[in-house]
Short mmCIF file of C-alpha atoms in Angstrom, two decimals:
data_model
loop_
_atom_site.label_atom_id
_atom_site.label_comp_id
_atom_site.label_asym_id
_atom_site.label_seq_id
_atom_site.Cartn_x
_atom_site.Cartn_y
_atom_site.Cartn_z
CA MET B 1 -15.70 5.78 -23.79
CA LYS B 2 -12.36 6.32 -22.09
CA LYS B 3 -11.19 3.37 -20.05
CA ARG B 4 -9.15 5.41 -17.60
CA ILE B 5 -11.25 6.44 -14.61
CA ILE B 6 -11.43 10.00 -13.34
CA TRP B 7 -12.38 9.80 -9.68
CA LEU B 8 -12.22 11.44 -6.27
CA SER B 9 -8.55 11.42 -5.28
CA LEU B 10 -8.23 9.72 -1.91
CA ALA B 11 -4.57 8.68 -2.11
CA LEU B 12 -2.59 8.24 1.10
CA VAL B 13 -0.14 11.08 0.61
CA ALA B 14 1.47 13.82 2.65
CA GLY B 15 1.99 17.44 1.77
CA GLN B 16 0.11 17.10 -1.50
CA ALA B 17 -3.17 15.82 -2.82
CA GLY B 18 -3.32 12.86 -5.13
CA HIS B 19 -4.00 13.00 -8.84
CA ALA B 20 -7.47 12.84 -10.31
CA PHE B 21 -6.68 9.55 -12.01
CA ALA B 22 -7.09 6.17 -10.40
CA GLN B 23 -3.48 5.24 -11.15
CA ASP B 24 -0.93 7.57 -9.56
CA ALA B 25 2.25 7.79 -7.50
CA SER B 26 0.58 6.20 -4.47
CA ASP B 27 0.05 2.98 -6.44
CA ALA B 28 3.77 2.75 -7.18
CA LEU B 29 4.58 3.23 -3.49
CA ARG B 30 2.00 0.68 -2.35
CA TYR B 31 3.62 -2.17 -4.27
CA SER B 32 7.21 -1.04 -3.59
CA ARG B 33 7.02 -0.65 0.20
CA LEU B 34 7.36 -4.23 1.39
CA GLN B 35 7.97 -5.71 4.84
CA PHE B 36 10.14 -8.56 6.06
CA GLY B 37 8.32 -11.89 6.09
CA GLY B 38 8.99 -15.58 6.36
CA THR B 39 9.07 -17.94 9.30
CA ALA B 40 8.44 -16.93 12.90
CA ARG B 41 12.19 -17.18 13.48
CA THR B 42 12.89 -14.61 10.76
CA GLN B 43 10.18 -12.29 12.06
CA ALA B 44 11.34 -12.59 15.67
CA ILE B 45 14.83 -11.29 14.78
CA GLY B 46 13.44 -8.33 12.86
CA GLY B 47 14.16 -9.91 9.47
CA ALA B 48 17.94 -9.56 10.00
CA ASN B 49 19.06 -12.74 8.23
CA VAL B 50 21.01 -11.59 5.14
CA ALA B 51 24.32 -12.87 6.56
CA LEU B 52 22.88 -15.46 8.93
CA GLY B 53 21.77 -18.28 6.65
CA ALA B 54 20.06 -21.62 7.26
CA ASP B 55 16.60 -20.05 7.45
CA PHE B 56 13.73 -20.29 4.99
CA GLY B 57 13.43 -16.50 5.13
CA ASN B 58 16.66 -16.36 3.10
CA LEU B 59 14.64 -17.37 0.05
CA THR B 60 13.28 -13.78 -0.20
CA SER B 61 16.24 -11.88 1.34
CA ASN B 62 19.48 -13.67 0.35
CA PRO B 63 19.23 -17.10 -1.31
CA ALA B 64 22.89 -17.75 -0.53
CA GLY B 65 21.74 -18.55 3.01
CA LEU B 66 20.17 -21.75 1.67
CA GLY B 67 23.70 -23.12 1.24
CA LEU B 68 24.11 -23.27 5.03
CA PHE B 69 21.30 -25.81 5.48
CA GLN B 70 22.54 -29.13 6.83
CA LYS B 71 19.14 -30.87 6.77
CA SER B 72 15.98 -30.68 4.70
CA GLU B 73 12.80 -29.25 6.22
CA VAL B 74 9.13 -28.42 5.63
CA HIS B 75 7.14 -25.84 7.57
CA LEU B 76 3.92 -23.84 7.82
CA THR B 77 3.48 -20.37 9.39
CA PRO B 78 -0.06 -19.12 10.10
CA GLY B 79 -0.53 -15.72 11.70
CA ILE B 80 -3.03 -13.23 13.13
CA GLY B 81 -2.83 -9.46 12.72
CA ILE B 82 -4.55 -7.02 15.10
CA GLY B 83 -4.59 -3.44 13.83
CA GLN B 84 -5.61 -0.15 15.42
CA SER B 85 -5.70 3.41 14.04
CA ASP B 86 -6.25 6.82 15.64
CA SER B 87 -7.00 9.63 13.22
CA ARG B 88 -7.63 13.35 13.55
CA VAL B 89 -8.12 16.17 11.05
CA ASP B 90 -5.19 18.58 11.36
CA GLY B 91 -6.45 21.78 12.95
CA GLY B 92 -9.90 20.28 13.48
CA THR B 93 -11.88 20.56 16.70
CA GLY B 94 -13.21 16.99 16.84
CA ALA B 95 -11.83 14.17 18.94
CA ALA B 96 -9.58 11.49 17.46
CA GLN B 97 -11.49 8.59 15.94
CA ASN B 98 -10.53 4.93 16.31
CA GLU B 99 -10.81 2.00 13.93
CA ALA B 100 -9.75 -1.66 14.34
CA ARG B 101 -8.79 -4.03 11.52
CA ASN B 102 -7.93 -7.68 12.23
CA SER B 103 -6.94 -10.49 9.88
CA PHE B 104 -5.87 -14.12 9.71
CA HIS B 105 -3.22 -15.08 7.18
CA ILE B 106 -0.60 -17.61 6.16
CA GLY B 107 2.74 -15.85 6.54
CA SER B 108 4.93 -18.56 5.10
CA ALA B 109 4.87 -22.14 3.86
CA GLY B 110 7.56 -24.10 2.08
CA ALA B 111 10.17 -26.80 1.87
CA VAL B 112 13.96 -26.94 1.71
CA PHE B 113 15.78 -29.95 0.21
CA ALA B 114 19.40 -30.03 1.30
CA THR B 115 22.29 -32.19 0.12
CA ARG B 116 25.82 -32.39 1.53
CA ARG B 117 28.91 -34.41 0.72
CA PRO B 118 30.34 -36.50 3.55
CA ASP B 119 33.19 -34.74 5.34
CA ASN B 120 35.62 -37.42 4.15
CA ASP B 121 34.63 -36.87 0.50
CA GLN B 122 37.16 -34.40 -0.87
CA THR B 123 36.45 -34.98 -4.58
CA SER B 124 34.99 -31.47 -4.97
CA ASN B 125 35.28 -28.09 -3.26
CA TRP B 126 31.54 -27.71 -3.55
CA ARG B 127 30.37 -29.24 -0.29
CA GLY B 128 26.62 -29.23 -1.01
CA GLY B 129 23.61 -26.98 -1.33
CA ALA B 130 19.87 -26.66 -0.91
CA PHE B 131 16.89 -26.10 -3.17
CA ALA B 132 13.89 -24.34 -1.66
CA LEU B 133 10.42 -23.44 -2.81
CA GLY B 134 7.53 -21.85 -1.03
CA PHE B 135 5.25 -18.95 -0.28
CA THR B 136 5.94 -15.75 1.70
CA ARG B 137 3.65 -12.84 2.61
CA LEU B 138 5.56 -9.57 2.05
CA ALA B 139 2.99 -6.77 2.53
CA ASP B 140 -0.15 -6.36 4.61
CA PHE B 141 -2.81 -3.93 3.37
CA ASN B 142 -5.30 -4.53 6.20
CA THR B 143 -5.78 -1.05 7.62
CA GLY B 144 -8.67 1.30 8.28
CA PHE B 145 -9.42 4.74 9.69
CA ARG B 146 -12.28 7.19 10.17
CA TYR B 147 -12.32 10.96 10.41
CA GLY B 148 -14.71 13.85 10.95
CA ASN B 149 -14.47 17.60 10.49
CA THR B 150 -16.51 20.82 10.29
CA LEU B 151 -15.75 23.35 7.54
CA SER B 152 -16.30 26.88 8.80
CA ASN B 153 -15.33 30.30 7.51
CA ARG B 154 -11.60 31.01 7.81
CA THR B 155 -8.81 33.04 6.24
CA VAL B 156 -6.02 31.24 4.35
CA ASN B 157 -3.14 33.16 2.76
CA GLY B 158 -5.19 36.35 2.84
CA TYR B 159 -8.28 34.76 1.26
CA ASN B 160 -11.58 34.64 3.13
CA LEU B 161 -12.99 31.15 2.62
CA THR B 162 -16.46 29.91 3.46
CA GLY B 163 -17.13 26.30 4.37
CA ASP B 164 -18.41 25.74 0.85
CA ASP B 165 -15.12 27.08 -0.59
CA GLN B 166 -13.26 24.29 1.21
CA SER B 167 -15.54 21.34 0.44
CA TYR B 168 -15.25 18.46 -2.01
CA LEU B 169 -17.77 20.07 -4.34
CA ALA B 170 -15.44 23.06 -4.54
CA SER B 171 -12.78 20.71 -5.93
CA LEU B 172 -15.13 19.83 -8.80
CA ARG B 173 -15.36 23.52 -9.71
CA ARG B 174 -11.64 23.42 -10.55
CA THR B 175 -12.41 21.30 -13.61
CA VAL B 176 -13.81 22.34 -16.99
CA GLY B 177 -16.50 20.35 -18.77
CA PHE B 178 -17.48 16.75 -18.15
CA ASP B 179 -14.75 14.63 -19.72
CA GLY B 180 -16.09 14.17 -23.24
CA TYR B 181 -19.79 14.64 -22.56
CA THR B 182 -21.86 17.07 -24.59
CA GLN B 183 -24.40 19.17 -22.77
CA ALA B 184 -27.20 17.26 -24.49
CA SER B 185 -25.85 13.81 -23.73
CA ILE B 186 -25.23 14.43 -20.04
CA ASP B 187 -28.61 16.15 -19.64
CA ARG B 188 -30.24 13.09 -21.21
CA LEU B 189 -28.52 10.80 -18.71
CA ARG B 190 -29.59 12.97 -15.80
CA SER B 191 -33.17 13.41 -16.93
CA GLN B 192 -33.58 9.65 -17.38
CA GLY B 193 -31.96 8.96 -14.00
CA GLN B 194 -29.64 6.43 -15.56
CA SER B 195 -26.81 4.68 -13.78
CA GLY B 196 -24.10 2.70 -15.50
CA GLU B 197 -23.42 5.13 -18.36
CA TYR B 198 -21.15 7.74 -16.76
CA SER B 199 -17.40 7.65 -17.43
CA SER B 200 -16.28 9.98 -14.64
CA LEU B 201 -17.18 11.09 -11.13
CA ASN B 202 -17.80 14.56 -12.54
CA GLY B 203 -20.55 13.10 -14.68
CA LEU B 204 -21.86 11.01 -11.82
CA ALA B 205 -22.03 14.09 -9.56
CA TYR B 206 -23.93 15.95 -12.29
CA GLY B 207 -26.37 13.08 -12.62
CA ALA B 208 -26.93 13.22 -8.85
CA TYR B 209 -27.81 16.96 -9.10
CA LEU B 210 -24.69 18.03 -7.18
CA THR B 211 -23.17 20.07 -10.01
CA SER B 212 -24.15 21.95 -13.14
CA ILE B 213 -22.36 23.52 -16.10
CA ALA B 214 -21.73 27.24 -15.72
CA LYS B 215 -22.04 29.31 -18.92
CA ASP B 216 -21.18 32.83 -19.94
CA ARG B 217 -23.70 35.23 -21.51
CA ASN B 218 -22.95 33.77 -24.95
CA GLY B 219 -23.73 30.23 -23.86
CA ASN B 220 -20.11 29.02 -23.74
CA ASP B 221 -19.09 26.55 -21.04
CA LEU B 222 -17.11 28.13 -18.21
CA GLY B 223 -16.67 24.99 -16.13
CA VAL B 224 -18.40 23.13 -13.34
CA ALA B 225 -20.60 24.87 -10.79
CA SER B 226 -21.80 23.08 -7.66
CA THR B 227 -24.99 23.59 -5.73
CA THR B 228 -25.09 26.64 -3.46
CA ARG B 229 -24.45 25.91 0.21
CA LYS B 230 -24.18 28.15 3.24
CA GLY B 231 -22.91 27.95 6.78
CA PRO B 232 -20.75 25.26 8.38
CA ILE B 233 -20.45 22.01 6.45
CA GLY B 234 -19.95 18.74 8.29
CA GLN B 235 -17.63 16.09 6.90
CA ALA B 236 -17.24 12.44 7.79
CA GLY B 237 -15.22 9.76 6.05
CA SER B 238 -13.79 6.29 6.33
CA VAL B 239 -11.15 4.38 4.38
CA ILE B 240 -10.97 0.60 4.81
CA SER B 241 -8.25 -1.39 3.02
CA ARG B 242 -7.54 -5.09 2.87
CA GLY B 243 -5.32 -7.48 0.96
CA SER B 244 -1.64 -8.35 0.69
CA VAL B 245 1.36 -8.93 -1.54
CA SER B 246 2.60 -12.51 -1.55
CA GLN B 247 5.44 -14.17 -3.37
CA PHE B 248 6.06 -17.76 -4.49
CA ASP B 249 9.80 -18.39 -4.73
CA LEU B 250 12.18 -20.93 -6.16
CA GLY B 251 15.81 -20.72 -5.07
CA TYR B 252 19.08 -22.55 -4.71
CA GLY B 253 22.07 -21.93 -2.47
CA ALA B 254 25.47 -23.62 -2.88
CA ASN B 255 28.28 -24.21 -0.37
CA TYR B 256 31.89 -23.73 -1.50
CA ARG B 257 34.39 -25.19 0.99
CA ASP B 258 32.20 -24.14 3.93
CA ARG B 259 33.45 -20.58 3.44
CA LEU B 260 31.63 -19.07 0.49
CA TYR B 261 27.92 -19.50 -0.13
CA LEU B 262 26.26 -18.41 -3.38
CA GLY B 263 22.58 -18.37 -4.24
CA LEU B 264 19.95 -17.28 -6.71
CA GLY B 265 16.18 -17.18 -6.68
CA VAL B 266 13.13 -16.29 -8.75
CA GLY B 267 9.94 -14.81 -7.29
CA ILE B 268 6.42 -14.90 -8.71
CA VAL B 269 4.41 -12.11 -7.12
CA SER B 270 0.67 -12.14 -6.46
CA SER B 271 -1.13 -9.04 -5.22
CA ASN B 272 -4.69 -8.22 -4.21
CA PHE B 273 -5.80 -4.88 -2.84
CA THR B 274 -9.31 -3.64 -2.02
CA GLN B 275 -10.11 -0.19 -0.71
CA THR B 276 -13.61 0.89 0.30
CA ARG B 277 -14.29 4.53 1.07
CA ASN B 278 -17.24 6.57 2.27
CA TYR B 279 -17.26 10.36 2.23
CA THR B 280 -20.22 12.43 3.50
CA GLU B 281 -20.93 16.16 3.61
CA THR B 282 -23.93 17.55 5.53
CA GLU B 283 -25.45 21.00 6.04
CA THR B 284 -28.38 22.50 7.94
CA ASP B 285 -28.97 25.88 6.25
CA ALA B 286 -32.69 26.09 5.38
CA THR B 287 -32.14 28.36 2.38
CA THR B 288 -30.43 25.64 0.33
CA HIS B 289 -32.12 22.50 -0.91
CA LEU B 290 -29.19 20.07 -0.41
CA SER B 291 -29.29 18.34 2.95
CA ASP B 292 -26.42 15.86 2.56
CA TYR B 293 -24.68 13.55 0.15
CA THR B 294 -22.45 10.49 0.43
CA LEU B 295 -19.93 9.19 -2.04
CA HIS B 296 -19.25 5.47 -1.66
CA ASP B 297 -16.58 3.96 -3.86
CA GLU B 298 -14.58 0.77 -4.05
CA LEU B 299 -11.36 -0.06 -5.84
CA LYS B 300 -10.25 -3.66 -6.37
CA THR B 301 -6.78 -4.22 -7.82
CA THR B 302 -5.32 -7.62 -8.63
CA GLY B 303 -2.01 -8.38 -10.25
CA THR B 304 0.93 -10.68 -10.81
CA GLY B 305 4.63 -10.01 -11.21
CA LEU B 306 8.12 -11.44 -11.52
CA ASN B 307 11.54 -10.71 -10.02
CA ALA B 308 14.89 -12.39 -9.40
CA ARG B 309 17.70 -12.10 -6.84
CA ILE B 310 21.28 -13.23 -6.32
CA GLY B 311 23.36 -13.27 -3.17
CA ALA B 312 26.50 -14.34 -1.38
CA ILE B 313 27.64 -15.05 2.18
CA TYR B 314 31.31 -15.21 3.18
CA ARG B 315 32.34 -16.79 6.45
CA ALA B 316 35.46 -14.82 7.36
CA THR B 317 35.98 -16.82 10.55
CA ASP B 318 34.04 -19.60 12.17
CA ALA B 319 32.01 -16.95 14.01
CA LEU B 320 31.89 -13.97 11.64
CA ARG B 321 29.85 -13.87 8.42
CA PHE B 322 29.21 -11.18 5.82
CA GLY B 323 26.32 -11.27 3.36
CA ALA B 324 25.01 -9.31 0.40
CA SER B 325 22.17 -9.67 -2.11
CA ILE B 326 20.55 -7.78 -4.98
CA GLN B 327 16.97 -8.10 -6.17
CA THR B 328 15.91 -6.96 -9.62
CA PRO B 329 12.97 -4.59 -10.08
CA THR B 330 9.64 -6.38 -9.94
CA PHE B 331 7.55 -6.13 -13.09
CA MET B 332 3.85 -6.26 -12.20
CA ARG B 333 0.76 -6.35 -14.41
CA LEU B 334 -2.28 -4.90 -12.59
CA THR B 335 -5.99 -4.52 -13.27
CA ASP B 336 -8.24 -1.99 -11.51
CA ASN B 337 -11.95 -2.57 -10.99
CA TYR B 338 -13.63 0.60 -9.73
CA SER B 339 -17.20 1.44 -8.80
CA ALA B 340 -18.82 4.46 -7.18
CA ALA B 341 -22.20 5.69 -6.00
CA PHE B 342 -23.59 9.06 -4.94
CA THR B 343 -26.51 9.18 -2.50
CA THR B 344 -27.97 12.68 -2.18
CA THR B 345 -30.75 13.95 0.08
CA PHE B 346 -32.70 17.08 -0.88
CA THR B 347 -35.35 19.14 0.91
CA ALA B 348 -38.14 21.34 -0.47
CA GLN B 349 -37.06 24.44 1.46
CA GLY B 350 -34.17 25.35 -0.82
CA ASN B 351 -34.27 28.47 -2.97
CA ASP B 352 -31.27 28.10 -5.30
CA VAL B 353 -31.88 30.56 -8.07
CA VAL B 354 -28.45 32.01 -8.94
CA ALA B 355 -27.25 31.21 -12.43
CA THR B 356 -24.34 28.99 -11.41
CA SER B 357 -26.37 26.91 -8.95
CA LEU B 358 -28.70 24.00 -9.39
CA PRO B 359 -32.27 24.84 -10.28
CA THR B 360 -34.89 24.34 -7.61
CA GLY B 361 -35.62 20.72 -8.22
CA PRO B 362 -35.39 17.27 -6.72
CA VAL B 363 -36.84 16.49 -3.34
CA GLY B 364 -36.06 13.36 -1.37
CA VAL B 365 -33.23 10.85 -1.75
CA LYS B 366 -31.47 10.14 -5.04
CA VAL B 367 -29.04 7.23 -5.51
CA LEU B 368 -26.82 7.02 -8.58
CA ASP B 369 -24.27 4.23 -8.93
CA GLN B 370 -21.71 3.33 -11.57
CA ALA B 371 -19.40 0.35 -12.23
CA PHE B 372 -16.59 1.68 -14.40
CA PRO B 373 -14.74 -0.40 -17.03
CA LEU B 374 -11.74 -2.49 -15.98
CA TYR B 375 -8.40 -0.82 -16.54
CA ALA B 376 -5.08 -2.65 -17.02
CA TYR B 377 -1.61 -1.16 -16.57
CA THR B 378 1.85 -2.17 -15.33
CA ILE B 379 4.24 -1.11 -12.56
CA THR B 380 7.99 -1.58 -12.26
CA THR B 381 9.09 -1.39 -8.63
CA PRO B 382 12.63 -0.34 -7.59
CA PHE B 383 15.54 -2.75 -7.28
CA ARG B 384 16.67 -3.64 -3.75
CA ALA B 385 20.18 -4.19 -2.37
CA ASN B 386 20.96 -5.81 1.00
CA GLY B 387 24.08 -6.07 3.09
CA GLY B 388 24.49 -7.82 6.42
CA VAL B 389 26.82 -9.10 9.10
CA ALA B 390 26.25 -11.90 11.62
CA TYR B 391 28.33 -13.03 14.59
CA THR B 392 27.68 -16.41 16.16
CA LEU B 393 28.42 -16.97 19.84
CA GLY B 394 29.24 -20.66 19.55
CA LYS B 395 26.31 -22.66 20.89
CA LEU B 396 24.99 -19.67 22.83
CA GLY B 397 23.33 -17.89 19.91
CA PHE B 398 24.05 -15.06 17.48
CA ILE B 399 23.72 -11.34 16.73
CA SER B 400 22.80 -10.17 13.23
CA GLY B 401 22.31 -6.85 11.45
CA ASP B 402 21.23 -5.77 7.94
CA VAL B 403 20.96 -2.63 5.85
CA GLU B 404 18.74 -2.45 2.78
CA TYR B 405 18.70 0.16 0.00
CA VAL B 406 15.43 0.89 -1.82
CA GLY B 407 15.15 3.60 -4.48
CA TYR B 408 11.46 4.48 -4.30
CA SER B 409 11.85 7.31 -6.83
CA GLN B 410 12.83 4.70 -9.45
CA ALA B 411 9.36 3.07 -9.56
CA ARG B 412 7.48 3.58 -12.81
CA LEU B 413 3.93 3.21 -14.14
CA HIS B 414 3.42 2.04 -17.73
CA ASN B 415 0.49 1.48 -20.05
CA ASP B 416 -0.65 -1.99 -21.04
CA SER B 417 -1.87 -1.49 -24.59
CA GLN B 418 -1.59 -5.23 -25.28
CA ASP B 419 -4.33 -5.98 -22.77
CA GLY B 420 -7.88 -5.54 -23.97
CA ASN B 421 -8.61 -3.48 -20.84
CA GLY B 422 -5.59 -1.21 -21.28
CA ASP B 423 -4.73 1.74 -23.51
CA ASN B 424 -1.70 3.76 -24.69
CA TYR B 425 -1.74 6.45 -21.99
CA SER B 426 1.87 7.58 -21.36
CA PHE B 427 1.84 8.04 -17.53
CA ALA B 428 4.51 10.73 -18.04
CA ALA B 429 2.92 13.08 -15.50
CA GLU B 430 2.49 10.32 -12.92
CA ASN B 431 6.10 9.16 -13.31
CA SER B 432 7.34 12.72 -12.91
CA ASP B 433 5.29 12.91 -9.74
CA ILE B 434 6.93 9.71 -8.45
CA GLN B 435 10.37 11.24 -8.98
CA ALA B 436 9.33 14.48 -7.28
CA SER B 437 7.55 12.82 -4.35
CA TYR B 438 9.77 9.93 -3.30
CA LYS B 439 13.41 9.40 -2.42
CA ASN B 440 15.96 6.65 -1.91
CA THR B 441 15.95 5.19 1.59
CA VAL B 442 17.87 2.78 3.80
CA ASN B 443 16.12 0.20 5.95
CA ILE B 444 17.86 -1.13 9.06
CA ARG B 445 17.25 -4.50 10.73
CA VAL B 446 18.94 -5.97 13.83
CA GLY B 447 18.24 -9.18 15.73
CA ALA B 448 19.63 -11.67 18.20
CA GLU B 449 18.98 -15.21 19.41
CA GLY B 450 19.90 -16.88 22.68
CA ARG B 451 20.07 -20.67 22.91
CA PHE B 452 19.28 -22.56 26.09
CA ASP B 453 19.44 -26.30 25.49
CA VAL B 454 16.40 -27.04 23.29
CA PHE B 455 14.90 -23.58 23.80
CA ARG B 456 15.45 -20.35 21.85
CA VAL B 457 14.73 -16.73 22.81
CA ARG B 458 14.82 -13.99 20.16
CA ALA B 459 14.41 -10.23 19.81
CA GLY B 460 14.84 -7.65 17.06
CA TYR B 461 14.14 -4.20 15.73
CA ALA B 462 13.71 -2.80 12.21
CA ARG B 463 13.29 0.71 10.92
CA TYR B 464 12.11 1.22 7.34
CA GLY B 465 12.89 4.76 6.19
CA ASP B 466 10.43 7.46 5.17
CA PRO B 467 10.06 7.23 1.36
CA TYR B 468 8.76 10.81 0.94
CA GLN B 469 11.04 13.71 0.12
CA ILE B 470 8.35 16.35 0.72
CA ASP B 471 6.92 17.76 3.94
CA SER B 472 9.84 16.68 6.11
CA ASN B 473 7.98 17.74 9.28
CA ASN B 474 5.72 14.69 8.97
CA GLU B 475 7.48 11.42 9.79
CA ARG B 476 6.34 8.31 7.92
CA ALA B 477 9.02 5.77 8.74
CA GLN B 478 7.91 2.28 9.81
CA ASN B 479 9.17 0.91 13.12
CA PHE B 480 9.03 -2.81 13.96
CA TYR B 481 9.64 -4.23 17.45
CA THR B 482 9.92 -8.01 17.59
CA LEU B 483 10.12 -10.82 20.15
CA GLY B 484 10.03 -14.60 19.83
CA ALA B 485 10.74 -18.00 21.27
CA GLY B 486 11.49 -21.41 19.84
CA LEU B 487 11.79 -25.10 20.61
CA ARG B 488 14.03 -27.68 18.92
CA GLN B 489 13.27 -31.28 19.82
CA GLY B 490 14.57 -34.09 17.63
CA ASN B 491 13.31 -33.55 14.08
CA PHE B 492 10.54 -31.18 15.18
CA PHE B 493 10.74 -27.41 15.64
CA LEU B 494 8.20 -24.86 16.83
CA ASP B 495 8.71 -21.07 16.77
CA LEU B 496 6.56 -18.18 17.94
CA ALA B 497 6.98 -14.50 17.03
CA GLY B 498 5.29 -11.20 17.79
CA VAL B 499 5.81 -8.08 15.66
CA TYR B 500 4.58 -4.67 16.80
CA THR B 501 4.46 -2.13 13.96
CA GLN B 502 4.07 1.67 14.09
CA LEU B 503 3.34 3.82 11.02
CA ASN B 504 2.05 7.37 10.58
CA GLN B 505 0.10 8.30 7.47
CA TYR B 506 -1.28 11.57 6.12
CA TYR B 507 -4.37 11.66 3.98
CA THR B 508 -6.10 14.32 1.84
CA PRO B 509 -9.61 13.44 0.61
CA TYR B 510 -9.53 15.83 -2.38
CA ASP B 511 -7.40 18.51 -4.07
CA LEU B 512 -7.93 22.21 -3.43
CA GLY B 513 -4.36 23.37 -3.79
CA GLY B 514 -3.45 23.29 -0.10
CA TYR B 515 -6.55 24.16 1.96
CA GLU B 516 -8.32 20.82 1.88
CA PRO B 517 -8.53 18.76 5.12
CA LEU B 518 -5.38 16.87 6.14
CA VAL B 519 -6.07 13.71 8.14
CA LYS B 520 -3.26 12.47 10.38
CA VAL B 521 -3.44 8.73 11.00
CA ASN B 522 -1.42 6.87 13.63
CA ASN B 523 -1.44 3.15 12.76
CA THR B 524 -0.30 0.34 15.02
CA ARG B 525 -0.45 -3.37 14.31
CA PHE B 526 0.50 -6.45 16.30
CA THR B 527 1.10 -9.61 14.31
CA THR B 528 1.68 -12.94 15.96
CA SER B 529 2.92 -15.94 13.98
CA ILE B 530 3.69 -19.55 14.76
CA THR B 531 5.87 -21.83 12.66
CA ALA B 532 5.70 -25.60 12.94
CA GLY B 533 8.03 -27.80 10.93
CA ILE B 534 10.04 -30.97 10.70
CA THR B 535 13.56 -31.71 9.48
CA PHE B 536 14.64 -34.83 7.64
#
């Protein structure tokens, strides 16, 4: 039995439908499109700390900033995320649908151990440094949306299409055969009503009496035929995601004559992603025996990875600093755990007698579920390059700005034949799709802090560029608006940050070559974080 899973393509893409395989270009984008994280101070200034230094957030952006620490510290940053989505089918007549997704998380936790030579010790030009270790949350997968639509007759590119021509079952007709099944073997599975033995959604749909095998007059297979349906077809769906990408880092930053700061770091990545989807089609025509069906599936992906980064900060004057850093591609080993179930409801009124339709048959509700084998593979995410400038206003505060380059088209999927759950599949088609779908982008971050005795007030903005090079009319950049406040009292510090995020997404539930539903999703999320720490 093949270990790769052929399934309903529900990838979050724009201008194209996803591949029929569980691993595709959208997976590469998911683990490449990170956000700024760290302490509440870092978040409150929009992540613009590449040239700033003396912040734990430098461990994941520019480890050279660790060289500016004068004291050691430990901290903890819990946070709460409140998400909201509004979704509508493009060209549909239904109202927008809303979905809320909230989460509690630990955004950052860690320690910095700083050393510094006394000012009167001139035995070395290296004035000191700091070693840091800790945890940072770099991506938030907690989103969700719902959509509804009615498929009616319409004309597309000169073709007259019925509702049935535009449905998910029509997408199954574009395939030939049942992925390695013989007619006898798949008929045996269906007649025995067995779950747990299908290796594809095509087979599962056949077992649920949603499709059949069309044959010519000589008995040769022509492909997949779905049950006959007439009239408008109702659609309803939901996609709920949860999880995150987190990174445990070790880093060191050194101070050379209080002018040049150099640093390096190593990151150990941990990822967990779960996506649960429900897709339903209904009909009311009395001349067909299918009333409705629902496909429920769930994908759980876990993985670990490794990367490294180096950086430098140069203090040109006492007030002006320039910073730069480079992060290697992240190599990640992932494992997919996928399951699916069809629930179909039939009535006795149907009269499906045409050769390519289902025979008059089952009445009532039929449930067929399948847990597919685990599948292991690897992803290499793009390298990242950062540049920044910071200007300090004496004891009044600072202004900081960063630019970041990310080459999304450089991400690659690879097989994992060494893992017992992997195979030697080449992923050549998927990697070509990555190159064709994504582009290199520049992310921009700016932030500022005002100091008022023991109090701090902060604000920032970040714009992460649209990674897609197709369908330029649909904007998918991420915008972050940030505010924060802080308190410094003796050896104790307390910081608060709020980050408001906007992101548009475009979703196609299946592939019909351009006339499948396109769901437009407007996501917003407000994350509030609080950092408490002590210096010593």
